[in-house]
Coordinates of C-alpha atoms in Angstrom, one line a residue:
X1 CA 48.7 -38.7 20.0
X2 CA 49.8 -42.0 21.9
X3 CA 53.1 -43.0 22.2
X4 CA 54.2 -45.6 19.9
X5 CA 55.3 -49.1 21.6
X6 CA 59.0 -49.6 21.6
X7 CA 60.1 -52.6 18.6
X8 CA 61.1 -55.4 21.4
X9 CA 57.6 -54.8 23.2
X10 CA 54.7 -53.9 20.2
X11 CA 52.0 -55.8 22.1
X12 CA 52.9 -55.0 25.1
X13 CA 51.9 -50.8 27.1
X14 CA 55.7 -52.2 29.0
X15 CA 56.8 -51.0 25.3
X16 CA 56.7 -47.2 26.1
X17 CA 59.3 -45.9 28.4
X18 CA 57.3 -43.5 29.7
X19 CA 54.0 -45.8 30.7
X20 CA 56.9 -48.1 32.3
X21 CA 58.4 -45.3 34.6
X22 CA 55.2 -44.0 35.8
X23 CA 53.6 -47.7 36.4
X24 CA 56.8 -48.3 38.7
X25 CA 56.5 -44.9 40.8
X26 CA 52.8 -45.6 40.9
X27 CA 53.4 -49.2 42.4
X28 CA 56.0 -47.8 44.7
X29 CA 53.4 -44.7 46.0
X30 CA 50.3 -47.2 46.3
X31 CA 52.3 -49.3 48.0
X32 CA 53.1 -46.7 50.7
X33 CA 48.9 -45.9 49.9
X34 CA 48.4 -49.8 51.2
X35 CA 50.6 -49.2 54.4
X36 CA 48.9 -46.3 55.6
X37 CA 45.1 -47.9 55.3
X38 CA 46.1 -50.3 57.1
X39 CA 47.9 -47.8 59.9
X40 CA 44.9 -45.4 59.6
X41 CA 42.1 -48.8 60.1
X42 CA 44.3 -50.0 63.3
X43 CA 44.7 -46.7 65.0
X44 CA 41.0 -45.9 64.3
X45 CA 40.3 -49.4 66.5
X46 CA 43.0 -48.3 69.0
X47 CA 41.2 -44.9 69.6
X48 CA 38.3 -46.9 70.5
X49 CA 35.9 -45.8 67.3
X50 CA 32.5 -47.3 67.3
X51 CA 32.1 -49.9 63.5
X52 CA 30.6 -47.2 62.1
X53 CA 33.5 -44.7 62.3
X54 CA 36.0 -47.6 61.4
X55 CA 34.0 -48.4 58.3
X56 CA 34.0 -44.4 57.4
X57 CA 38.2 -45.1 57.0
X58 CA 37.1 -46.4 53.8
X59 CA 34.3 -43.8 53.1
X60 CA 36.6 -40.9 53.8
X61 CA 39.3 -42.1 51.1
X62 CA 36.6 -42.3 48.8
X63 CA 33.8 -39.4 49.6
X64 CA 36.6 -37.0 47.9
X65 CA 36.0 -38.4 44.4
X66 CA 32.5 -38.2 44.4
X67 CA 32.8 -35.1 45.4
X68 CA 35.4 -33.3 43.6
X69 CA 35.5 -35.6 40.3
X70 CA 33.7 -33.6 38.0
X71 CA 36.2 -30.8 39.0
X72 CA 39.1 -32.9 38.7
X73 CA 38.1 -34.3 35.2
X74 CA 37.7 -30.8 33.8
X75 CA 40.8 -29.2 34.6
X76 CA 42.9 -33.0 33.7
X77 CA 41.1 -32.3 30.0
X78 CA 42.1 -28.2 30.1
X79 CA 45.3 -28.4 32.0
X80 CA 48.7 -29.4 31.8
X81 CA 47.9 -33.3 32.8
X82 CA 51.4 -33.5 34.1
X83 CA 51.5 -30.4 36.3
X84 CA 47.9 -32.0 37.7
X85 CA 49.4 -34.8 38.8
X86 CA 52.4 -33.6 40.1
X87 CA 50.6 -30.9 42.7
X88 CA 48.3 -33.8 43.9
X89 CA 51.7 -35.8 44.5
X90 CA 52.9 -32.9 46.3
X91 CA 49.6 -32.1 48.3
X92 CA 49.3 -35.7 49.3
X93 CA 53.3 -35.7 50.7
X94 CA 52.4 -32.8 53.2
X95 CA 49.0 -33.9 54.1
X96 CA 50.7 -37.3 54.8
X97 CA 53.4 -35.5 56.5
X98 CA 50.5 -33.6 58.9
X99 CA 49.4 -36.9 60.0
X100 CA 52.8 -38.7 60.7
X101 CA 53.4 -36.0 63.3
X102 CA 50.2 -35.7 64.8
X103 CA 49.7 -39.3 65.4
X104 CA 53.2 -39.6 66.5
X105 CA 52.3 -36.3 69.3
X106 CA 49.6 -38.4 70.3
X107 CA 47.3 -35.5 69.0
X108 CA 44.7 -37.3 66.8
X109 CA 41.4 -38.3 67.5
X110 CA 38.8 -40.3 65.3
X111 CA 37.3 -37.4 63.8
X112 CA 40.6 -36.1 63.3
X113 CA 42.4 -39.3 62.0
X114 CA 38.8 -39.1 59.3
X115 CA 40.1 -35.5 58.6
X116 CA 43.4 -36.6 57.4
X117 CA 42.2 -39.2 55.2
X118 CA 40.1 -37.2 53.5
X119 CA 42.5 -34.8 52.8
X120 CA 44.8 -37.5 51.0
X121 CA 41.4 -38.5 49.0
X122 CA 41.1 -35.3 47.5
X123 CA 44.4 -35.6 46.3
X124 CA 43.9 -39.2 45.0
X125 CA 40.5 -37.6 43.6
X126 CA 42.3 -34.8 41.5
X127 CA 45.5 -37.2 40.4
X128 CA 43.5 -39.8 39.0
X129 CA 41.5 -38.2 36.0
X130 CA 44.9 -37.1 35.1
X131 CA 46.8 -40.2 35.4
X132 CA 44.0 -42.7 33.5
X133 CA 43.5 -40.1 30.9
X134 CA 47.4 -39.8 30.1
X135 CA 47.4 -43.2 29.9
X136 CA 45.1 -43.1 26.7
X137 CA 48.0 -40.5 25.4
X138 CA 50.6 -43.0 26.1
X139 CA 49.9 -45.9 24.3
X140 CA 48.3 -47.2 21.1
X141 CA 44.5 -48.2 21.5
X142 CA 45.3 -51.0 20.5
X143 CA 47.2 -52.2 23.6
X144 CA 44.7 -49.9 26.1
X145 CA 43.0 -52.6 27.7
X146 CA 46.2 -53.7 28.7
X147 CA 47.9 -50.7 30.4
X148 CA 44.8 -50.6 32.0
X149 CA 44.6 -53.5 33.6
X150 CA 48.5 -53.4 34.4
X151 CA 47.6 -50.2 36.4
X152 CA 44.7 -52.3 38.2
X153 CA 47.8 -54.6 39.2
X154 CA 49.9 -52.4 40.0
X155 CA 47.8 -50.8 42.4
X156 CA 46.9 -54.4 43.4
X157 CA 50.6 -55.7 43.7
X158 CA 50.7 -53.0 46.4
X159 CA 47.5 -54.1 48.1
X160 CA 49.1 -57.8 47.9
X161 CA 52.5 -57.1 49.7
X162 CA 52.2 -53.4 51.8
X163 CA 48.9 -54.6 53.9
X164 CA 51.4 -57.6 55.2
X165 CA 54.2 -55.3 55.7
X166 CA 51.9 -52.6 56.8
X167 CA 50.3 -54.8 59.6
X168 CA 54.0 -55.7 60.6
X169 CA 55.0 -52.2 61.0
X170 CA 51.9 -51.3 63.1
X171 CA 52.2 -54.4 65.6
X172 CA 55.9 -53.3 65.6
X173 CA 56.3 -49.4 65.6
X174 CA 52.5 -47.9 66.0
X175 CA 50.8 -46.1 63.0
X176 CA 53.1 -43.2 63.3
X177 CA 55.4 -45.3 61.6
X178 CA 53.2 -46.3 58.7
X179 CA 51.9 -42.8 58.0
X180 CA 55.9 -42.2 57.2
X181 CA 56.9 -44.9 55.2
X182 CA 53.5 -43.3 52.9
X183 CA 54.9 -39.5 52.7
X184 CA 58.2 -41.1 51.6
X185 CA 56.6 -43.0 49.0
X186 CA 55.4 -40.0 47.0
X187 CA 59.2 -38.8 46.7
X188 CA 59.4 -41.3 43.1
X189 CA 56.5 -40.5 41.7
X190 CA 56.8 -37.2 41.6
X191 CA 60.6 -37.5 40.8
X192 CA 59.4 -39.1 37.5
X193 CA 56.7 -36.5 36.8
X194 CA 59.6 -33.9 37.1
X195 CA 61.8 -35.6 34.4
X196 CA 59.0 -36.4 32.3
X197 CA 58.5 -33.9 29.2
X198 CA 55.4 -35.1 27.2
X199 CA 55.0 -33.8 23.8
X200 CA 53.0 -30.8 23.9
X201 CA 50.0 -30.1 21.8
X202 CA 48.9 -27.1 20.4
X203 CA 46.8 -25.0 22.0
X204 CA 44.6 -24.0 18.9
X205 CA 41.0 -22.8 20.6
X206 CA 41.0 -20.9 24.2
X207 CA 40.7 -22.8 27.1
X208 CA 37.2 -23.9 28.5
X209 CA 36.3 -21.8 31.7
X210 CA 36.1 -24.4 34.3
X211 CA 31.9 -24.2 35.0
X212 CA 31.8 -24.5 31.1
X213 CA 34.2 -27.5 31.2
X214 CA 32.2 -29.2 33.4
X215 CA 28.9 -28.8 32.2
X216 CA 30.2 -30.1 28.8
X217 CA 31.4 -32.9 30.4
X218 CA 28.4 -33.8 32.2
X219 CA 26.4 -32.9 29.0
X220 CA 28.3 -35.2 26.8
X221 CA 28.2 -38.5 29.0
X222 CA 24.3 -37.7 29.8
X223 CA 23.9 -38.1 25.8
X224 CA 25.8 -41.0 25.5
X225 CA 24.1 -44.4 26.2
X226 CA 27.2 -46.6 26.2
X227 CA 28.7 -44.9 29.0
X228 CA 25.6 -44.1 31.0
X229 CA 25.0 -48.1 31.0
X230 CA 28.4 -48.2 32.2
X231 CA 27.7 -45.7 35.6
X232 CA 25.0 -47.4 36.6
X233 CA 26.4 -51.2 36.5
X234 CA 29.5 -49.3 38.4
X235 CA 27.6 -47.5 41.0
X236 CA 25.2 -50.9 41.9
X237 CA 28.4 -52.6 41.7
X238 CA 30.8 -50.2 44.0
X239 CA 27.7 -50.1 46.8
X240 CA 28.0 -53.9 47.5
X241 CA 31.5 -54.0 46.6
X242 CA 32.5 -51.5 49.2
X243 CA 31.5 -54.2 51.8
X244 CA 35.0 -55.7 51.3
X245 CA 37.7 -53.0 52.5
X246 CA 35.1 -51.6 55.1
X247 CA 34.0 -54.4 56.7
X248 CA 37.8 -56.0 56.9
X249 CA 38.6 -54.6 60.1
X250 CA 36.3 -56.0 61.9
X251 CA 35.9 -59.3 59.8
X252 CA 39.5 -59.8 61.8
X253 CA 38.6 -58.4 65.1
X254 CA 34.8 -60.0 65.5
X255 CA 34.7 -62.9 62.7
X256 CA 38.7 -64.1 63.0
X257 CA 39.8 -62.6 66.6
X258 CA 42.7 -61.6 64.8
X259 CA 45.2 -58.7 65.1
X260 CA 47.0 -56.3 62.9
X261 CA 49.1 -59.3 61.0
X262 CA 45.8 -60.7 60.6
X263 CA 44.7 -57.5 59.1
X264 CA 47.3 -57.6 56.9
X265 CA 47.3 -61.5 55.7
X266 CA 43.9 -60.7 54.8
X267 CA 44.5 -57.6 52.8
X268 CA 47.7 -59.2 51.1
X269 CA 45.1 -62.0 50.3
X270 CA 42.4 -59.5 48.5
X271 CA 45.5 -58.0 46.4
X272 CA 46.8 -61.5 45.4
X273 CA 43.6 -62.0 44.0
X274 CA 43.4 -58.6 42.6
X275 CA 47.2 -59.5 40.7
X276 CA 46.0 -62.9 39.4
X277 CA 42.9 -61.0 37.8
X278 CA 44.7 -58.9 36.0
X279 CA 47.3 -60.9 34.9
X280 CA 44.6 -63.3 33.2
X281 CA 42.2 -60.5 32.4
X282 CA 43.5 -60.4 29.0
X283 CA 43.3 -63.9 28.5
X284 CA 39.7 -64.2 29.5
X285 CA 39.1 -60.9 26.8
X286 CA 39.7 -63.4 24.4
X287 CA 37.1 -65.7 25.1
X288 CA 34.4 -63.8 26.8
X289 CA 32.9 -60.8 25.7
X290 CA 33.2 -57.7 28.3
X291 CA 29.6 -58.2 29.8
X292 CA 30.5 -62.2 30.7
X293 CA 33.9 -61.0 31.9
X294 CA 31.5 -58.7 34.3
X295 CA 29.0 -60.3 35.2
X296 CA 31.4 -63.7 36.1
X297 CA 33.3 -60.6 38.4
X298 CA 30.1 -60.1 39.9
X299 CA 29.9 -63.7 40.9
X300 CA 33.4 -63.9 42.2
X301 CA 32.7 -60.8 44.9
X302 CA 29.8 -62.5 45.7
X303 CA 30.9 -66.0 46.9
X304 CA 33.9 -64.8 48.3
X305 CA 31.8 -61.8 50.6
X306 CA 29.3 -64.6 51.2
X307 CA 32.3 -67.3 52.6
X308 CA 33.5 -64.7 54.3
X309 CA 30.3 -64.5 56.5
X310 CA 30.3 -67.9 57.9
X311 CA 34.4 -68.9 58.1
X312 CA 36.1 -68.9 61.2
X313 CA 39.0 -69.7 59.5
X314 CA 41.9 -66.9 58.5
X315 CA 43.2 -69.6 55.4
X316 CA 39.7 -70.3 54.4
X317 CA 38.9 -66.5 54.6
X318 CA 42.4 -65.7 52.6
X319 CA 40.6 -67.8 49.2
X320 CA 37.4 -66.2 49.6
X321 CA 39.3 -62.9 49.6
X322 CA 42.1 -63.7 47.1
X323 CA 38.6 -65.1 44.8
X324 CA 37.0 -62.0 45.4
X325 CA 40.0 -59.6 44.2
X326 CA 40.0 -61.2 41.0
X327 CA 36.5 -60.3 41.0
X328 CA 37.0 -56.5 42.2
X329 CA 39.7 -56.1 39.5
X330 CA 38.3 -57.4 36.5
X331 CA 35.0 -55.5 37.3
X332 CA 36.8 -52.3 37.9
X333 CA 39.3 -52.2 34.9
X334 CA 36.1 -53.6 32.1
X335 CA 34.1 -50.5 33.3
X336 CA 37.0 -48.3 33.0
X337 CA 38.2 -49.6 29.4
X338 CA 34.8 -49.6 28.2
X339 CA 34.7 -45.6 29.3
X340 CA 37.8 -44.8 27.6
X341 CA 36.9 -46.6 24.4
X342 CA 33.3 -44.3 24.3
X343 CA 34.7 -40.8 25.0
X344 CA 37.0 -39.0 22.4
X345 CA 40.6 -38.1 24.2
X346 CA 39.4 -34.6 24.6
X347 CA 36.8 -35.1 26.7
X348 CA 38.4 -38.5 28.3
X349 CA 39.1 -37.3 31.6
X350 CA 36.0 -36.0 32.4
X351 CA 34.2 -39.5 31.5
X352 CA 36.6 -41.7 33.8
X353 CA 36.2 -38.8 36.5
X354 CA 32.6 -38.9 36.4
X355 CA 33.3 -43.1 36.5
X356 CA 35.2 -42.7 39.6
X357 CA 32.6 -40.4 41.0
X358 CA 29.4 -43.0 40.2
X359 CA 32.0 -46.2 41.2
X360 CA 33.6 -44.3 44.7
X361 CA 30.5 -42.3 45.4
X362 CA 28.6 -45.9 45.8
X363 CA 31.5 -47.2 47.6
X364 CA 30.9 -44.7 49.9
X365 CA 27.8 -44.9 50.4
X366 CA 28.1 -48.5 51.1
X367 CA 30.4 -48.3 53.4
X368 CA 28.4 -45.9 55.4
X369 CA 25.1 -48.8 55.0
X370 CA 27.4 -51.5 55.8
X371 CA 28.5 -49.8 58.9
X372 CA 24.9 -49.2 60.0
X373 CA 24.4 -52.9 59.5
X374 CA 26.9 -53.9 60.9
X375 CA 26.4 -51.8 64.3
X376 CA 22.8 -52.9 64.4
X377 CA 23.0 -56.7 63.0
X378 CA 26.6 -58.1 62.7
X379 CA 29.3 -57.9 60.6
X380 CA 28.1 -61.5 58.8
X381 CA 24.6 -59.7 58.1
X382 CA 26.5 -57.2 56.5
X383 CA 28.4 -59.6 54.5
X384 CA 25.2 -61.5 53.4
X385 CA 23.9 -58.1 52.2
X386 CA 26.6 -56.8 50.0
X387 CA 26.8 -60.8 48.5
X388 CA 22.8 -60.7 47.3
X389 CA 23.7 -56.6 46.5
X390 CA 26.7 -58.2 43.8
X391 CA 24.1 -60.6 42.4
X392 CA 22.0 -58.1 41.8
X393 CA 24.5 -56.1 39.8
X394 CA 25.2 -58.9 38.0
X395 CA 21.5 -59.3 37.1
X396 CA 21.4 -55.7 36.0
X397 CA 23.3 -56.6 32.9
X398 CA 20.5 -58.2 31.1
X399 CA 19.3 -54.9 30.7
X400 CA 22.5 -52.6 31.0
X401 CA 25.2 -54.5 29.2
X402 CA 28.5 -53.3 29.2
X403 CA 29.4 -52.4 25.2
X404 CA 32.1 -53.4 23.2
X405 CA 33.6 -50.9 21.5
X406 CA 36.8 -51.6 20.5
X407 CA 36.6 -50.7 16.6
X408 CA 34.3 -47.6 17.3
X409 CA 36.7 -44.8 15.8
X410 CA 36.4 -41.3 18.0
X411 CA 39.6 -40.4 16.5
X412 CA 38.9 -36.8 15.2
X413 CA 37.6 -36.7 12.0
X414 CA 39.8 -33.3 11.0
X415 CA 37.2 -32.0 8.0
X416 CA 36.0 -29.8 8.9
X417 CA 37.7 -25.8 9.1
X418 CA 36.5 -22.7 10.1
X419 CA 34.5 -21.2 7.6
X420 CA 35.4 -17.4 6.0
X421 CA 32.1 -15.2 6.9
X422 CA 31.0 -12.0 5.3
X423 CA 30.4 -10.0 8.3
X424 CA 33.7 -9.9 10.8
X425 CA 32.7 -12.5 13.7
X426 CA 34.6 -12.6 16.9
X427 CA 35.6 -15.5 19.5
X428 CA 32.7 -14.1 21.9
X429 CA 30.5 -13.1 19.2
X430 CA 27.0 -14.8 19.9
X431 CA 25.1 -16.3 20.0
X432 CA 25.2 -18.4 16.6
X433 CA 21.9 -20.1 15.0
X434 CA 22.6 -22.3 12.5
X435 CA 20.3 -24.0 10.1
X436 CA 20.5 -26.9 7.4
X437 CA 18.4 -27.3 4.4
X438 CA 17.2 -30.6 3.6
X439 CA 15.4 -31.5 0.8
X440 CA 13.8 -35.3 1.1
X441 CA 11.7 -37.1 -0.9
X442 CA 8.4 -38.4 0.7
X443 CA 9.5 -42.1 0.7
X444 CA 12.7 -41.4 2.6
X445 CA 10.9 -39.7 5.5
X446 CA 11.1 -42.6 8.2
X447 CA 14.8 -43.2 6.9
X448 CA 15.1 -39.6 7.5
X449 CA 13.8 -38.8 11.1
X450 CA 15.3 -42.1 12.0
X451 CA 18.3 -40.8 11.0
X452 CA 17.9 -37.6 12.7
X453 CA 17.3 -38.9 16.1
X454 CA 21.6 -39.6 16.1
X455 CA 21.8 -36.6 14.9
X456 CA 20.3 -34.8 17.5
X457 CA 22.1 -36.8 20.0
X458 CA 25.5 -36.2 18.1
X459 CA 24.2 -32.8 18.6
X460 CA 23.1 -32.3 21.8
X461 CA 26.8 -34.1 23.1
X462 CA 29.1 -31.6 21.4
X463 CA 27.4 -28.3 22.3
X464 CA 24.7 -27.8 20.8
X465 CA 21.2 -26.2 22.2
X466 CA 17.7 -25.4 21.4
X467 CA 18.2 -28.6 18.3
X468 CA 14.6 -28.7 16.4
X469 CA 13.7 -30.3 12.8
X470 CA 11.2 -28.2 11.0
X471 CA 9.2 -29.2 8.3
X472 CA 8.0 -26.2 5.6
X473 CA 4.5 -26.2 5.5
X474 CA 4.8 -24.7 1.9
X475 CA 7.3 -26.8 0.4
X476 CA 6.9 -30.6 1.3
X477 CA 10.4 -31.9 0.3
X478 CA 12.2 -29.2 2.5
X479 CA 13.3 -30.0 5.9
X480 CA 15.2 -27.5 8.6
X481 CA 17.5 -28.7 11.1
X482 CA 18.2 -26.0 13.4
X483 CA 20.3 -25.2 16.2
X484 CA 22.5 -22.4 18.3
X485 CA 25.4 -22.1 20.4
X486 CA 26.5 -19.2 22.7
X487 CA 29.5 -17.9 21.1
X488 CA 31.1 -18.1 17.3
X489 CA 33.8 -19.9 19.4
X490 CA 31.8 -22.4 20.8
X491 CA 30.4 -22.7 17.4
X492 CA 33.9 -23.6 16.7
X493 CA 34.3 -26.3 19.3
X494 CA 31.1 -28.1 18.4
X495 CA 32.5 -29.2 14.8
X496 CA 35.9 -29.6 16.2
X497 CA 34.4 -32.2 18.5
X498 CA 33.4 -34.2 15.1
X499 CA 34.5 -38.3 15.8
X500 CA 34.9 -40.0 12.4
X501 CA 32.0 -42.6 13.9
X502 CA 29.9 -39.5 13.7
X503 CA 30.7 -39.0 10.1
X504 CA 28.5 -42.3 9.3
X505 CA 25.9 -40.2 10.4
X506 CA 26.7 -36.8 8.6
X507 CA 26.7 -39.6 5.4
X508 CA 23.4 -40.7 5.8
X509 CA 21.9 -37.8 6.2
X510 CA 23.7 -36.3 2.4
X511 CA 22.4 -39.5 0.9
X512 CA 19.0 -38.8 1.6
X513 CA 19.0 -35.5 0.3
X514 CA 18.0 -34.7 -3.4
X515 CA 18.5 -32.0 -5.8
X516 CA 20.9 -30.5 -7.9
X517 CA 23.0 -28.8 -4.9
X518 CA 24.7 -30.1 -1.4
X519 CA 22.5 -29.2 1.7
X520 CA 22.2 -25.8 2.1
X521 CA 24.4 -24.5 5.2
X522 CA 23.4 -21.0 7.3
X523 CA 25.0 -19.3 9.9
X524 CA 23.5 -16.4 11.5
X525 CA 24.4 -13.8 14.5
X526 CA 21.1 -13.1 16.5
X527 CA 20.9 -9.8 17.2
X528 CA 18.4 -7.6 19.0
X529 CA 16.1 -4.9 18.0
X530 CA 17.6 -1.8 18.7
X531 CA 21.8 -2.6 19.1
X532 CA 24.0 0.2 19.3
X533 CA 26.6 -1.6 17.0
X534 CA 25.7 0.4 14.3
X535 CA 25.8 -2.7 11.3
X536 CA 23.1 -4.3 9.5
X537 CA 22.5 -8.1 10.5
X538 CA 23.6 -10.3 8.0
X539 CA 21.1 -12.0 5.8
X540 CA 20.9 -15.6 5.4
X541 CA 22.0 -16.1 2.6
X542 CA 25.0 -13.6 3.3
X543 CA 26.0 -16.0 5.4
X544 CA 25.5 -19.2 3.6
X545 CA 27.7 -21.8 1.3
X546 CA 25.3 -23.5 -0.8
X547 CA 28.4 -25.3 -1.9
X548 CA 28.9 -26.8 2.1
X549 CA 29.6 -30.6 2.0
X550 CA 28.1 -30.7 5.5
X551 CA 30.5 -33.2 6.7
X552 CA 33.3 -30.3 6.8
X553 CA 31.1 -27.2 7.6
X554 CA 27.7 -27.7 9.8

């Protein structure tokens, strides 16, 4: 359950001691994130890296969370969210460690300094899922936008002030120096994670096997249009976005003639921006609905890349940066509200990991195509691209809008318990066909399969396989929905996984039926010819409850 916001703060995420603690480490760690890309960017120049290898800095950070995310989301929704978090810290330290001595050995090379950064990826790959989702646990829905967008600054206050301070360092002490001040930075963080004691939850039903964890993650975003139209506006979006933080390097070097201050100014610039959207982002929620508040993003990235192309001017290239962090920000955090507010807090983690994946998978690929464009056409070509790329993004939502779904409930709906059977039934015991009995009058057909189409969807999300709707060809009125799962436990989890939105649906359906008794409820082990387990199957109606209100037992 979220934490409750403290009496002096009740509209504000600042409210709950625990959000605040973890926000400040977080600021304090990206920070030190902000002064090591900019380290990591300059000493790939200084090793003499052709654009394409510089703009792969970028790539490298983000390849990881394409890569591992769906891995990362499963165990932040099985495991210990906490413990997660803290062995990413912890992995990120000594990979950051690693890298501070080799570069200060003089032992790194381009594809080395790539191998490093990668390495800290996958640690920002497996921390993340954990981190958003726990943010979900820590505060009332009510106030989620906000702590979301407070994380986007955050991580954008650090962009604002380490790049400066980062560039300083690097001009002053080498890149050594930068990759240390980062593995000191981890040291709060995961200092607050130790003290921290969330409430634990019981444990009621087994944990998911991790391939299993997965797949029902990926099975429950692939049935659910609101986030789906979410992923693709993010991946469209991160391919032309990435054009910013890949390209900046050499917008200094080739565009500016500028050095690592430069760098720096520029980056501190972008983060300003990126602070500024967030701060008014829940201003602008106000008066715009989510898809204006995008699509007006959009627009932002796109000027500001496009001024970018054609200014010779670091000041004049600071506003079209500081226009186009407001832009990446509000983008970024409306995508990842609007996935929080469609998935239910079990499952959470694996939608925003499967966000990050779609969002940082098409930043990496367009860091990659930007390099190649820039290598063969210029770095204001490149520019141009990813500005027409965010326009197009932006037109996408004409026919992909981002939902609202603030006052959609996916609060558990609790009715439903596990029902007393006949025959003893074990966890593994499988696999399970159910059926339901419908009886529907001939004028509520269309209302019926209408109906029906949600509820194979609703279906299909939690668990369920094999879903058909038979009709009896001896008995008109009587329909059959019909379904199976693998295992009496997995039976288990597919009603548990019951949102009180979906109850709407379970409604409809019982309103539809006629006759003197509920819908007809079966549950049936399928066995096969010849099993040495030496019991009769269980018939039917052994196994049914004509009195089921099917709301609490389907």
């Amino acid at each position: 359950m979220a934490a409750q916001p403290s009496p002096e703060s009740p509209q504000s995420p600042f409210g709950v001691p625990v959000f605040r603690a973890v926000w400040l480490a977080s600021v304090t760690s990206n920070f030190g994130g902000m002064i090591q890309s900019v380290g990591a960017a300059w000493m790939m120049i200084a090793l003499g890296a052709s654009a394409q290898l510089i703009a792969l800095v970028s790539a490298s950070v983000t390849l990881p969370i394409m890569l591992f995310a769906l891995v990362a989301g499963a165990i932040a929704d099985n495991r210990d969210r906490r413990r997660v978090m803290l062995a990413a810290q912890m992995f990120m330290m000594a990979a950051s460690a690693t890298l501070s001595i080799f570069a200060l050995l003089g032992w790194l090379t381009p594809w080395l300094l790539l191998g490093f950064t990668f390495l800290i990826g996958c640690g920002i790959a497996f921390h993340s899922p954990a981190w958003q989702a726990s943010v979900g646990d820590m505060v009332p829905r009510a106030v989620l936008p906000a702590a979301v967008a407070y994380n986007s600054m955050g991580f954008n206050i650090a962009r604002s002030l380490g790049p400066a301070v980062g560039g300083a360092l690097v001009a002053i002490a080498g890149a050594a120096s930068a990759f240390a001040v980062n593995t000191l930075s981890y040291i709060g963080l995961i200092a607050v994670l130790l003290r921290w004691r969330p409430p634990e939850t019981p444990q009621l039903l087994p944990r998911e096997r991790l391939g299993d964890a997965v797949a029902t993650g990926l099975r429950y975003v692939l049935m659910s249009p609101h986030i789906l139209s979410v992923l693709a506006r993010a991946f469209v979006f991160g391919i032309a976005a990435s054009a910013i933080t890949a390209l900046m390097p050499l917008m200094v070097r080739d565009l500016l003639g500028g050095g690592p201050l430069t760098y720096g100014l520029l980056l501190g610039a972008f983060g300003a921006g990126a602070v500024a959207g967030a701060l008014g982002s829940g201003r602008l929620r106000q008066v715009w609905q989510t898809e204006q508040l995008v699509r007006t993003a959009m627009l932002s990235i796109a000027t500001g890349c496009a001024i970018c192309a054609v200014s010779p001017w670091v000041p004049l290239t600071m506003a079209a940066l500081f226009l186009a962090g407001s832009g990446w920000v509000l983008a970024l955090s409306s995508f990842n509200v609007s996935v929080q507010l469609s998935a239910p807090r079990w499952v959470v983690a694996r939608a925003l990991a499967q966000f990050q994946m779609v969002a940082f998978g098409g930043m990496a690929i367009g860091s990659w195509l930007f390099g190649w464009i820039t290598t063969h056409h210029g770095v204001a070509a490149a520019l141009f691209t990813a500005a027409i790329g965010q326009l197009a993004a932006a037109a996408l939502g004409r026919w992909l809008p981002v939902p609202r779904l603030a006052h959609v409930d996916l609060d558990p709906s609790d009715l439903w318990s596990e029902p007393q059977t006949l025959v003893p039934v074990e966890p593994r015991s499988g696999p399970v066909v159910v059926t339901l009995h419908y009886r529907i009058a001939d004028v509520d057909i269309p209302q019926f399969l209408t109906t029906m189409i949600e509820r194979r969807r609703i279906r299909t999300r939690d668990g369920a396989r094999g879903w058909t709707l038979l009709r009896d060809l001896g008995d008109p009125l009587l329909w059959i929905e019909r379904y199976h799962v693998p295992t009496w436990i997995e039976y288990v989890r597919h009603n548990k996984r019951r949102t009180k939105a979906d109850l709407a649906n379970v409604e409809a359906l019982w309103a539809l039926h006629i006759g003197p008794d509920k819908p007809l409820v079966f549950r049936m082990l399928e066995e096969h010819g010849g099993s040495p387990s030496g019991q009769r199957s269980p018939s039917p109606r052994e196994l049914a409850d004509p009195n089921t209100d099917p709301s609490r037992s389907t």
